[in-house]
Amino acid sequence: MFLPRSVKVKRTAHEEKSCTVKKTKLSSGGSLLEDTNEFQDCRSARTETSASRCNLHEVVQEHTEPEAGDLSVGSTTLGEGNRNTDEDCSSEEPIKSFSKSQRWAEPGEPVCVVCCRYGEYICDKTDKDVCSLECKAKHLLQTQAKEKNLKSDQFTRAESQAETHLLNTPYFYKDHSFILGLQDEQIENLKLQLGIAVQGLQVPRPIIEFEHCGFPETLNHNLKNSGYEVPTPIQMQMIPVGLLGRDIVASADTGSGKTAAFLLPVIMKVLKETETPSALILAPTRELAIQIERQAKELMAGLPNMRTVLLVGGLPLPPQLHRLKQSVKVIIATPGRLLEILKQSSVRLHGIKIVVVDEDKKLFKPPVLVFVDCKLGADLLSDAVHKITGLQCTAMHSEKSQVERTDILQGLLQEKYEVIVSTGVLGRGLDLVNVKLVVNFDMPSSMDEYVHQVGRAGRLGHSGTAITFINNNSKKLFWDVVKRVKPTGTILPPQLLNSPYLHDQKRREQQRLKQLQNSLVTGDNIMDIIRKHDKNNSQR
Ligand code: AMP
């Protein structure tokens, strides 16, 4: 609702008579741009005192003297002043709809709070000077936005006070009342349905929502920001266990949310720690460590003094060392780089209270060495394995430069690669101590080569495994392979054992052996040999 500017007038008798205040119908509702009929402007008499609205109770603003001819309402206060009738109005002008149709303010005149033109009217909602319906609408929108900001500021301040309080008080996890209210049967049913299986003593009940953890608002907000609306099953069970500070060995599929499952308890544990660093997260590969740090940063955003450092190979060491010394709370590292840093006597990690090993099975899992029979095969298979499994793969063959070869071998030792697909170039000589699994994707063309390749697994007296793919391309070696592998107790595929090539090779070998045996001189056959020899001689 919009009011015409009015002034409280001290009238002389003459003026009282000549005052042409129109009766206005002023309602408090309505849209921002209201019907102009609601506004009644009258020429005012000379005004002297503070201004008031023609039909509102309160004095609304300082009076400024309108020029003769100004469109302003001279009135007394509501009730009395509005006794004036339509007939009193000597002239009537429609309320200006648009700011552009308003003139500029003369010195001393009220000024529109939006556009600075002549503030001919008073906004009934805010008592501010406005020049037109357009500016009133803008002004109300601005006011609403300001109020909203103010409210949210106050809310944020209140929230941040509550947050500071929460951050300063010790955090103890206890089952949320909702969770406590559930029957044992309901919990068991839930776990069954979600595939949650636990072992251990007094394992806490799973949570169902993140809100059940009593996290600080910032953390809840960060979870929402990351798109984590509800916890995944591994998070439901693991988070309460972690928040209680218990040791956990957890296993769940890739992509099931394990990272956040251990990060959230870590964050809550280190949040109030003063010693730095407080937590160490070990990841088997650089890529995984980078991924963990990214998630940690997302979840820690806005929480006080929560710095992370990434200690991984393949990136320059000095910046990592420098950051490590900057009071970081959480270290995310690969074992190789961490050991390298720990060897430097200046670095101490005394504050570490939590150690998380992500994918511990993988951590000490040596890379797989796959042998193929050509360079193109090595490149193609390496790409395919990476695309399908997401494992870090590389190809090794004679076309790799010396620099590349060195990098690959170093990467292999530093666990940068999980799979290396190689032609025979890695088959011999190199002591790949940490290779435990060899896959002969293409069976080599000779048994000699085969023996060297499978020998890459399980060096230095350790046991290893070799998986060999065989097809008819290597049929000439079937019997040799069986002879070599069978004594190790390996279960051989029936296709191989029943192969006619294998039986043929076996039969031929037996014949050869028999022939050989026949040609050997033993106590049993010596007389036969002599007789045969004599007979041959006498015939000659
Ligand atoms: P992870 O198994 O930890 O590697 O997580 C796999 C992906 O799921 C990552 O991209 C996470 O950001 C995402 N994630 C983890 N927890 C949740 C959750 N509760 N809701 C939605 N996404 C999640």
Coordinates of C-alpha atoms and ligand atoms in Angstrom, one line a residue:
M1 CA 0.0 0.0 0.0
F2 CA 1.2 3.4 -0.9
L3 CA 0.6 6.7 0.7
P4 CA 0.8 10.2 -0.7
R5 CA 3.2 12.5 1.0
S6 CA 1.4 14.4 3.6
V7 CA 2.4 17.0 6.1
K8 CA 1.0 17.9 9.4
V9 CA -0.2 21.4 9.0
K10 CA -0.7 24.1 11.4
R11 CA -3.4 25.9 9.6
T12 CA -4.7 29.3 9.9
A13 CA -8.4 29.6 9.7
H14 CA -8.0 30.7 6.1
E15 CA -5.8 27.9 5.3
E16 CA -8.1 25.5 7.0
K17 CA -10.7 26.5 4.6
S18 CA -8.6 26.4 1.5
C19 CA -6.9 23.2 2.3
T20 CA -8.0 20.7 -0.2
V21 CA -7.2 17.4 1.4
K22 CA -8.9 14.5 -0.3
K23 CA -10.3 11.7 1.7
T24 CA -8.2 8.7 1.0
K25 CA -9.0 5.1 1.3
L26 CA -5.9 3.6 2.6
S27 CA -5.8 0.0 3.1
S28 CA -2.9 -1.9 4.5
G29 CA -2.9 -4.8 2.1
G30 CA -2.6 -5.0 -1.7
S31 CA 0.0 -5.6 -4.2
L32 CA 3.2 -3.6 -4.5
L33 CA 1.8 -1.8 -7.5
E34 CA -1.6 -0.8 -6.5
D35 CA -4.5 0.9 -8.1
T36 CA -3.7 4.6 -8.4
N37 CA -7.2 5.4 -7.4
E38 CA -6.3 4.7 -3.8
F39 CA -4.0 7.7 -3.8
Q40 CA -5.5 11.0 -3.4
D41 CA -3.3 14.0 -3.7
C42 CA -4.2 17.5 -2.7
R43 CA -2.5 20.7 -2.9
S44 CA -1.4 21.6 0.5
A45 CA -1.4 24.8 2.3
R46 CA 1.9 26.1 3.5
T47 CA 3.2 23.6 5.9
E48 CA 5.2 24.4 9.0
T49 CA 5.6 21.5 11.3
S50 CA 6.6 17.9 11.1
A51 CA 5.0 15.8 8.5
S52 CA 2.4 13.2 9.1
R53 CA 0.4 10.9 6.9
C54 CA -3.0 12.1 6.1
N55 CA -4.6 9.1 7.5
L56 CA -2.2 7.4 9.7
H57 CA -1.8 8.0 13.4
E58 CA 1.9 8.5 13.6
V59 CA 4.0 11.3 12.6
V60 CA 6.0 10.0 9.7
Q61 CA 8.8 12.3 8.8
E62 CA 10.5 15.5 9.1
H63 CA 8.6 18.3 7.3
T64 CA 10.2 19.9 4.4
E65 CA 8.5 22.9 2.8
P66 CA 6.9 22.0 -0.4
E67 CA 7.0 24.5 -3.1
A68 CA 3.8 26.1 -4.3
G69 CA 2.2 23.7 -6.7
D70 CA 3.7 20.6 -5.2
L71 CA 1.5 17.7 -5.0
S72 CA 1.4 16.9 -1.4
V73 CA -1.3 16.3 1.1
G74 CA -1.9 18.7 3.9
S75 CA -3.8 17.0 6.6
T76 CA -4.2 16.7 10.2
T77 CA -4.2 13.3 11.8
L78 CA -6.5 10.5 10.9
G79 CA -10.0 10.9 12.0
E80 CA -10.1 14.5 12.3
G81 CA -8.1 15.6 9.3
N82 CA -9.8 13.4 6.9
R83 CA -13.1 15.0 7.4
N84 CA -12.3 16.7 4.2
T85 CA -14.3 15.5 1.3
D86 CA -13.8 15.0 -2.4
E87 CA -15.3 18.3 -3.1
D88 CA -12.5 19.9 -1.1
C89 CA -9.9 18.8 -3.5
S90 CA -9.2 21.5 -5.9
S91 CA -6.9 19.5 -8.1
E92 CA -6.1 15.8 -8.4
E93 CA -3.2 14.2 -10.0
P94 CA -2.8 10.4 -10.5
I95 CA -0.1 8.8 -8.6
K96 CA 3.0 8.5 -10.7
S97 CA 3.5 4.9 -11.8
F98 CA 7.0 5.3 -13.0
S99 CA 10.1 6.9 -11.7
K100 CA 10.9 8.5 -15.0
S101 CA 7.7 10.5 -14.9
Q102 CA 8.7 12.1 -11.6
R103 CA 10.7 15.3 -11.5
W104 CA 14.0 15.7 -9.8
A105 CA 13.9 17.0 -6.2
E106 CA 14.6 20.6 -5.5
P107 CA 17.0 21.4 -2.7
G108 CA 15.4 20.6 0.6
E109 CA 12.7 18.4 -0.8
P110 CA 12.3 14.8 0.2
V111 CA 14.2 12.4 -2.0
C112 CA 13.1 9.0 -3.3
V113 CA 15.1 6.4 -1.4
V114 CA 15.4 4.4 -4.6
C115 CA 16.1 6.8 -7.5
C116 CA 16.7 10.1 -5.7
R117 CA 14.0 11.9 -7.6
Y118 CA 11.4 13.9 -5.8
G119 CA 10.1 11.7 -2.9
E120 CA 6.5 12.7 -3.5
Y121 CA 5.0 9.8 -1.6
I122 CA 5.6 8.0 1.6
C123 CA 5.7 4.2 1.6
D124 CA 3.0 3.1 4.1
K125 CA 5.0 0.0 5.0
T126 CA 8.4 1.7 5.7
D127 CA 7.6 5.4 5.9
K128 CA 10.3 6.1 3.4
D129 CA 10.1 8.7 0.7
V130 CA 9.4 7.3 -2.8
C131 CA 8.7 9.0 -6.1
S132 CA 6.4 6.5 -7.8
L133 CA 4.8 3.1 -7.6
E134 CA 7.7 1.7 -9.5
C135 CA 10.2 2.9 -6.9
K136 CA 7.9 1.8 -4.1
A137 CA 7.9 -1.7 -5.5
K138 CA 11.7 -1.7 -5.8
H139 CA 12.1 -0.2 -2.3
L140 CA 9.9 -2.9 -0.8
L141 CA 11.9 -5.6 -2.5
Q142 CA 15.1 -4.1 -1.3
T143 CA 13.7 -3.9 2.2
Q144 CA 12.6 -7.4 2.2
A145 CA 16.0 -8.6 1.0
K146 CA 17.7 -6.5 3.7
E147 CA 15.5 -8.0 6.4
K148 CA 16.2 -11.5 5.1
N149 CA 19.9 -10.9 5.2
L150 CA 19.7 -9.4 8.7
K151 CA 17.7 -12.4 9.9
S152 CA 20.1 -14.9 8.3
D153 CA 23.0 -12.9 9.8
Q154 CA 21.4 -13.1 13.2
F155 CA 20.7 -16.7 12.6
T156 CA 24.2 -17.4 11.5
R157 CA 25.5 -15.5 14.5
A158 CA 23.3 -17.5 16.8
E159 CA 24.3 -20.7 15.0
S160 CA 28.0 -19.9 15.1
Q161 CA 27.7 -19.3 18.9
A162 CA 26.1 -22.6 19.3
E163 CA 28.7 -24.1 17.0
T164 CA 31.6 -22.6 19.0
H165 CA 30.0 -24.0 22.1
L166 CA 29.7 -27.4 20.5
L167 CA 33.3 -27.2 19.3
N168 CA 34.5 -26.3 22.7
T169 CA 32.7 -29.0 24.6
P170 CA 34.0 -32.5 24.5
Y171 CA 32.2 -34.8 22.1
F172 CA 31.1 -38.2 23.2
Y173 CA 29.1 -40.4 20.9
K174 CA 26.0 -41.9 22.3
D175 CA 23.1 -43.6 20.5
H176 CA 20.5 -41.1 19.4
S177 CA 17.2 -41.4 21.2
F178 CA 15.5 -42.5 17.9
I179 CA 18.0 -45.3 17.6
L180 CA 17.6 -46.2 21.3
G181 CA 13.9 -46.4 20.8
L182 CA 14.2 -49.2 18.2
Q183 CA 13.7 -52.8 19.2
D184 CA 16.6 -55.2 18.9
E185 CA 14.6 -57.1 16.3
Q186 CA 14.2 -53.9 14.2
I187 CA 17.9 -53.3 14.3
E188 CA 18.7 -56.8 13.4
N189 CA 16.2 -56.7 10.6
L190 CA 17.7 -53.4 9.3
K191 CA 21.2 -54.8 9.4
L192 CA 20.0 -57.9 7.6
Q193 CA 18.3 -55.9 4.9
L194 CA 21.4 -53.7 4.4
G195 CA 23.8 -56.5 4.4
I196 CA 25.6 -55.3 7.6
A197 CA 27.4 -58.0 9.3
V198 CA 29.4 -57.3 12.5
Q199 CA 31.7 -59.2 14.8
G200 CA 33.1 -57.9 18.1
L201 CA 31.9 -57.1 21.6
Q202 CA 29.3 -54.5 22.3
V203 CA 29.2 -53.2 18.8
P204 CA 27.0 -50.0 18.8
R205 CA 23.8 -49.9 16.8
P206 CA 24.0 -48.4 13.3
I207 CA 22.8 -44.9 12.7
I208 CA 20.1 -44.3 10.2
E209 CA 20.7 -40.6 9.5
F210 CA 23.8 -38.4 9.8
E211 CA 21.8 -36.3 12.2
H212 CA 22.0 -39.2 14.7
C213 CA 25.6 -38.4 15.2
G214 CA 25.3 -35.0 16.8
F215 CA 27.9 -33.5 14.4
P216 CA 28.5 -29.7 14.4
E217 CA 26.3 -27.8 12.0
T218 CA 29.2 -27.0 9.7
L219 CA 29.9 -30.7 9.3
N220 CA 26.2 -31.5 8.6
H221 CA 26.2 -28.7 6.1
N222 CA 29.4 -30.0 4.4
L223 CA 27.8 -33.5 4.2
K224 CA 24.8 -32.0 2.5
N225 CA 27.0 -29.9 0.2
S226 CA 28.8 -33.1 -0.9
G227 CA 25.5 -34.7 -1.7
Y228 CA 25.6 -37.1 1.3
E229 CA 21.9 -37.1 2.2
V230 CA 21.8 -40.4 4.0
P231 CA 24.6 -42.6 5.2
T232 CA 25.5 -45.7 3.2
P233 CA 25.3 -49.1 5.0
I234 CA 29.1 -49.2 5.7
Q235 CA 28.8 -45.6 7.1
M236 CA 25.7 -46.5 9.2
Q237 CA 27.6 -49.1 11.1
M238 CA 31.2 -47.8 11.0
I239 CA 30.7 -44.2 12.0
P240 CA 29.3 -44.9 15.5
V241 CA 32.0 -47.5 16.1
G242 CA 34.6 -45.0 14.9
L243 CA 33.1 -42.2 17.0
L244 CA 33.5 -44.4 20.1
G245 CA 37.2 -44.6 19.3
R246 CA 37.1 -48.4 18.7
D247 CA 39.5 -50.2 16.4
I248 CA 37.8 -51.3 13.2
V249 CA 38.6 -53.6 10.4
A250 CA 35.9 -52.9 7.8
S251 CA 35.3 -54.4 4.4
A252 CA 32.9 -53.2 1.8
D253 CA 32.7 -52.9 -2.0
T254 CA 34.5 -50.2 -3.9
G255 CA 32.4 -47.1 -4.1
S256 CA 30.3 -48.0 -1.0
G257 CA 31.4 -44.9 0.9
K258 CA 34.2 -46.3 3.1
T259 CA 36.3 -43.1 2.8
A260 CA 33.6 -41.0 4.5
A261 CA 33.0 -43.8 6.9
F262 CA 36.4 -43.4 8.4
L263 CA 36.9 -39.7 7.7
L264 CA 33.9 -38.6 9.8
P265 CA 35.1 -40.2 13.0
V266 CA 38.6 -39.0 12.3
I267 CA 37.4 -35.5 11.8
M268 CA 35.4 -35.6 15.1
K269 CA 38.4 -37.0 17.0
V270 CA 40.9 -34.5 15.8
L271 CA 38.6 -31.5 15.9
K272 CA 39.5 -30.7 19.4
E273 CA 43.0 -32.0 19.4
T274 CA 45.6 -29.3 20.0
E275 CA 48.6 -31.4 19.1
T276 CA 49.5 -31.6 15.4
P277 CA 49.5 -33.8 13.4
S278 CA 46.8 -35.9 15.1
A279 CA 45.8 -38.4 12.5
L280 CA 47.6 -40.4 9.8
I281 CA 45.7 -41.9 6.9
L282 CA 47.8 -44.4 4.8
A283 CA 46.6 -45.2 1.3
P284 CA 48.2 -47.7 -1.0
T285 CA 48.4 -45.4 -4.1
R286 CA 49.0 -41.8 -4.8
E287 CA 45.7 -41.6 -6.6
L288 CA 43.7 -43.0 -3.7
A289 CA 45.5 -40.6 -1.3
I290 CA 44.7 -37.6 -3.5
Q291 CA 41.0 -38.8 -3.6
I292 CA 40.9 -39.1 0.2
E293 CA 42.4 -35.7 0.7
R294 CA 39.9 -34.2 -1.6
Q295 CA 37.0 -35.7 0.4
A296 CA 38.6 -34.8 3.7
K297 CA 38.9 -31.1 2.6
E298 CA 35.2 -31.1 1.5
L299 CA 34.1 -32.5 4.8
M300 CA 36.4 -30.3 6.9
A301 CA 35.5 -27.0 5.2
G302 CA 34.8 -24.3 7.7
L303 CA 35.8 -26.3 10.7
P304 CA 38.5 -24.5 12.7
N305 CA 42.2 -25.5 12.4
M306 CA 41.6 -28.5 10.2
R307 CA 44.5 -28.7 7.9
T308 CA 45.5 -31.6 5.8
V309 CA 48.8 -32.6 4.1
L310 CA 49.3 -34.9 1.2
L311 CA 52.5 -36.9 1.3
V312 CA 52.8 -38.9 -1.9
G313 CA 55.4 -40.0 -4.3
G314 CA 55.6 -38.6 -7.8
L315 CA 55.2 -35.0 -6.6
P316 CA 58.1 -32.8 -5.3
L317 CA 59.0 -33.5 -1.8
P318 CA 60.0 -30.0 -0.4
P319 CA 56.5 -28.4 -0.7
Q320 CA 55.0 -31.5 1.1
L321 CA 57.7 -31.3 3.8
H322 CA 57.0 -27.6 4.2
R323 CA 53.3 -28.1 4.6
L324 CA 53.8 -30.9 7.0
K325 CA 55.4 -28.4 9.3
Q326 CA 52.5 -26.0 9.2
S327 CA 50.5 -27.4 12.1
V328 CA 48.5 -29.8 10.0
K329 CA 45.9 -32.0 11.7
V330 CA 45.6 -34.9 9.3
I331 CA 48.3 -36.5 7.1
I332 CA 47.2 -38.5 4.1
A333 CA 50.2 -40.4 2.8
T334 CA 51.4 -43.3 0.8
P335 CA 53.8 -45.6 2.8
G336 CA 56.8 -45.1 0.4
R337 CA 56.8 -41.3 0.7
L338 CA 56.0 -41.3 4.4
L339 CA 59.0 -43.6 5.1
E340 CA 61.2 -41.3 2.9
I341 CA 60.1 -38.3 5.0
L342 CA 60.4 -40.1 8.3
K343 CA 64.0 -41.0 7.4
Q344 CA 64.7 -37.3 7.6
S345 CA 65.5 -36.8 11.2
S346 CA 63.9 -33.3 11.4
V347 CA 60.4 -34.7 11.0
R348 CA 58.6 -36.2 14.1
L349 CA 55.1 -37.4 14.1
H350 CA 54.6 -37.6 17.9
G351 CA 51.0 -36.2 17.9
I352 CA 49.6 -39.0 15.9
K353 CA 46.7 -40.6 17.8
I354 CA 44.7 -42.2 15.0
V355 CA 46.0 -44.2 12.2
V356 CA 43.7 -45.2 9.4
V357 CA 44.9 -47.6 6.8
D358 CA 42.7 -47.5 3.7
E359 CA 42.3 -50.7 1.8
D360 CA 44.9 -52.5 4.0
K361 CA 44.7 -55.6 1.8
K362 CA 45.8 -53.5 -1.1
L363 CA 48.4 -51.6 0.9
F364 CA 50.9 -54.3 0.9
K365 CA 49.6 -56.0 -2.2
P366 CA 52.3 -56.2 -4.7
P367 CA 51.7 -55.4 -8.3
V368 CA 50.7 -57.9 -10.9
L369 CA 53.0 -58.6 -13.8
V370 CA 51.2 -59.6 -17.0
F371 CA 53.1 -61.1 -19.9
V372 CA 51.9 -60.8 -23.5
D373 CA 53.6 -61.6 -26.8
C374 CA 53.7 -58.3 -28.6
K375 CA 54.1 -54.5 -28.0
L376 CA 50.7 -53.7 -29.3
G377 CA 49.2 -56.3 -27.1
A378 CA 50.9 -54.8 -24.1
D379 CA 49.6 -51.3 -24.9
L380 CA 46.1 -52.5 -25.6
L381 CA 45.8 -54.8 -22.6
S382 CA 47.2 -52.2 -20.2
D383 CA 44.6 -49.6 -21.4
A384 CA 41.8 -52.2 -21.2
V385 CA 42.7 -53.3 -17.7
H386 CA 42.8 -49.7 -16.5
K387 CA 39.5 -48.8 -18.1
I388 CA 37.7 -51.8 -16.8
T389 CA 39.1 -52.2 -13.4
G390 CA 40.3 -48.6 -12.6
L391 CA 43.7 -50.1 -11.5
Q392 CA 46.8 -48.1 -12.2
C393 CA 48.4 -49.9 -15.2
T394 CA 51.3 -49.3 -17.5
A395 CA 52.8 -51.2 -20.5
M396 CA 56.5 -52.1 -20.8
H397 CA 58.1 -53.2 -24.1
S398 CA 61.1 -52.6 -26.3
E399 CA 59.7 -49.3 -27.7
K400 CA 59.8 -47.6 -24.3
S401 CA 62.7 -45.2 -23.9
Q402 CA 65.2 -45.7 -21.2
V403 CA 63.7 -42.9 -19.2
E404 CA 60.2 -44.5 -19.4
R405 CA 61.6 -47.8 -18.4
T406 CA 63.3 -46.4 -15.4
D407 CA 60.1 -44.6 -14.4
I408 CA 58.0 -47.8 -14.8
L409 CA 60.4 -49.8 -12.7
Q410 CA 60.6 -47.1 -10.0
G411 CA 56.8 -46.9 -10.1
L412 CA 56.6 -50.6 -9.7
L413 CA 58.8 -50.5 -6.6
Q414 CA 57.0 -47.5 -5.2
E415 CA 53.7 -49.2 -5.7
K416 CA 52.6 -46.5 -8.2
Y417 CA 51.4 -49.2 -10.6
E418 CA 49.1 -52.0 -9.7
V419 CA 49.5 -53.8 -13.0
I420 CA 52.3 -53.9 -15.5
V421 CA 51.7 -55.5 -18.9
S422 CA 55.0 -56.4 -20.5
T423 CA 56.4 -58.3 -23.4
G424 CA 59.3 -60.6 -22.7
V425 CA 61.6 -57.6 -21.8
L426 CA 60.7 -58.0 -18.1
G427 CA 60.9 -61.8 -18.3
R428 CA 64.5 -62.1 -17.4
G429 CA 67.2 -60.8 -15.1
L430 CA 65.3 -58.2 -13.2
D431 CA 64.7 -59.0 -9.6
L432 CA 61.2 -57.7 -9.1
V433 CA 61.1 -58.5 -5.5
N434 CA 57.6 -57.3 -4.9
V435 CA 55.8 -59.1 -7.7
K436 CA 53.7 -61.9 -6.3
L437 CA 51.5 -62.6 -9.2
V438 CA 52.5 -63.3 -12.8
V439 CA 49.9 -63.8 -15.5
N440 CA 51.1 -65.3 -18.7
F441 CA 48.3 -63.8 -20.8
D442 CA 50.0 -65.1 -23.9
M443 CA 51.9 -68.3 -23.3
P444 CA 55.5 -67.8 -24.3
S445 CA 56.9 -69.7 -27.3
S446 CA 59.4 -71.8 -25.3
M447 CA 59.4 -73.5 -22.0
D448 CA 62.7 -71.8 -21.2
E449 CA 60.9 -68.4 -21.5
Y450 CA 57.9 -69.6 -19.6
V451 CA 60.1 -70.7 -16.7
H452 CA 61.8 -67.3 -16.5
Q453 CA 58.5 -65.4 -16.6
V454 CA 56.8 -67.4 -13.9
G455 CA 60.0 -67.1 -11.9
R456 CA 59.4 -63.3 -11.6
A457 CA 56.8 -64.2 -8.9
G458 CA 57.9 -65.1 -5.5
R459 CA 61.6 -64.1 -5.5
L460 CA 64.0 -64.5 -2.6
G461 CA 62.3 -67.6 -1.3
H462 CA 58.8 -66.1 -1.0
S463 CA 56.0 -67.9 -2.6
G464 CA 54.2 -66.5 -5.6
T465 CA 51.5 -67.4 -8.0
A466 CA 51.4 -67.7 -11.8
I467 CA 48.3 -67.9 -13.9
T468 CA 48.9 -69.1 -17.4
F469 CA 46.4 -68.8 -20.3
I470 CA 46.9 -71.5 -22.8
N471 CA 45.2 -72.0 -26.2
N472 CA 46.0 -74.1 -29.2
N473 CA 48.6 -71.6 -30.4
S474 CA 50.9 -73.1 -27.8
K475 CA 49.8 -76.7 -28.3
K476 CA 53.4 -77.9 -28.8
L477 CA 54.1 -77.1 -25.2
F478 CA 51.1 -78.7 -23.6
W479 CA 52.8 -81.8 -22.3
D480 CA 55.9 -79.8 -21.1
V481 CA 53.7 -77.4 -19.2
V482 CA 51.8 -80.2 -17.5
K483 CA 54.9 -82.0 -16.5
R484 CA 56.3 -78.8 -15.1
V485 CA 53.2 -77.6 -13.3
K486 CA 51.5 -80.8 -12.1
P487 CA 54.1 -81.6 -9.4
T488 CA 53.4 -78.3 -7.7
G489 CA 49.9 -79.5 -7.0
T490 CA 48.3 -77.1 -9.4
I491 CA 44.8 -78.1 -10.6
L492 CA 45.0 -78.2 -14.3
P493 CA 42.0 -77.6 -16.6
P494 CA 40.4 -80.7 -18.1
Q495 CA 40.6 -79.1 -21.6
L496 CA 44.3 -79.3 -21.2
L497 CA 44.5 -82.7 -19.6
N498 CA 42.2 -84.2 -22.2
S499 CA 43.8 -82.5 -25.2
P500 CA 44.7 -84.9 -28.0
Y501 CA 47.9 -82.9 -28.5
L502 CA 48.9 -83.5 -25.0
H503 CA 48.3 -87.3 -25.3
D504 CA 50.1 -87.4 -28.6
Q505 CA 53.1 -85.6 -27.1
K506 CA 53.0 -87.9 -24.1
R507 CA 52.9 -91.0 -26.3
R508 CA 55.7 -89.8 -28.4
E509 CA 57.8 -89.1 -25.5
Q510 CA 57.1 -92.5 -24.0
Q511 CA 58.2 -94.0 -27.3
R512 CA 61.3 -92.0 -27.4
L513 CA 62.1 -93.0 -23.9
K514 CA 61.5 -96.6 -24.8
Q515 CA 63.9 -96.3 -27.7
L516 CA 66.4 -94.6 -25.5
Q517 CA 66.0 -97.3 -22.9
N518 CA 66.5 -99.9 -25.6
S519 CA 69.7 -98.3 -26.6
L520 CA 71.1 -98.3 -23.1
V521 CA 73.3 -101.3 -21.9
T522 CA 72.1 -102.9 -18.8
G523 CA 72.7 -106.3 -17.0
D524 CA 69.4 -107.6 -18.4
N525 CA 70.1 -106.8 -22.0
I526 CA 73.8 -107.1 -22.4
M527 CA 73.8 -110.8 -23.7
D528 CA 71.1 -109.8 -26.2
I529 CA 73.2 -106.9 -27.4
I530 CA 76.3 -109.1 -27.8
R531 CA 74.4 -111.7 -29.7
K532 CA 72.8 -109.1 -31.9
H533 CA 76.3 -107.6 -32.6
D534 CA 77.8 -111.0 -33.4
K535 CA 75.0 -111.9 -35.7
N536 CA 75.4 -108.6 -37.6
N537 CA 79.1 -109.2 -38.0
S538 CA 78.8 -112.8 -39.2
Q539 CA 76.3 -111.7 -41.8
R540 CA 78.9 -109.2 -43.1
Ligands
AMP1 P1 34.2 -44.4 -1.5 O1 33.7 -45.8 -1.5 O2 34.5 -43.9 -0.2 O3 35.3 -44.2 -2.5 O4 33.0 -43.5 -2.0 C1 32.4 -43.6 -3.3 C2 31.7 -42.3 -3.7 O5 30.5 -42.2 -3.0 C3 32.5 -41.0 -3.5 O6 32.4 -40.2 -4.7 C4 31.8 -40.4 -2.3 O7 31.9 -39.0 -2.5 C5 30.4 -40.9 -2.5 N1 29.7 -41.0 -1.2 C6 30.2 -41.5 0.0 N2 29.3 -41.5 0.9 C7 28.1 -41.0 0.4 C8 26.8 -40.8 0.9 N3 26.5 -41.1 2.1 N4 25.9 -40.4 0.0 C9 26.2 -40.1 -1.3 N5 27.5 -40.2 -1.8 C10 28.4 -40.7 -1.0

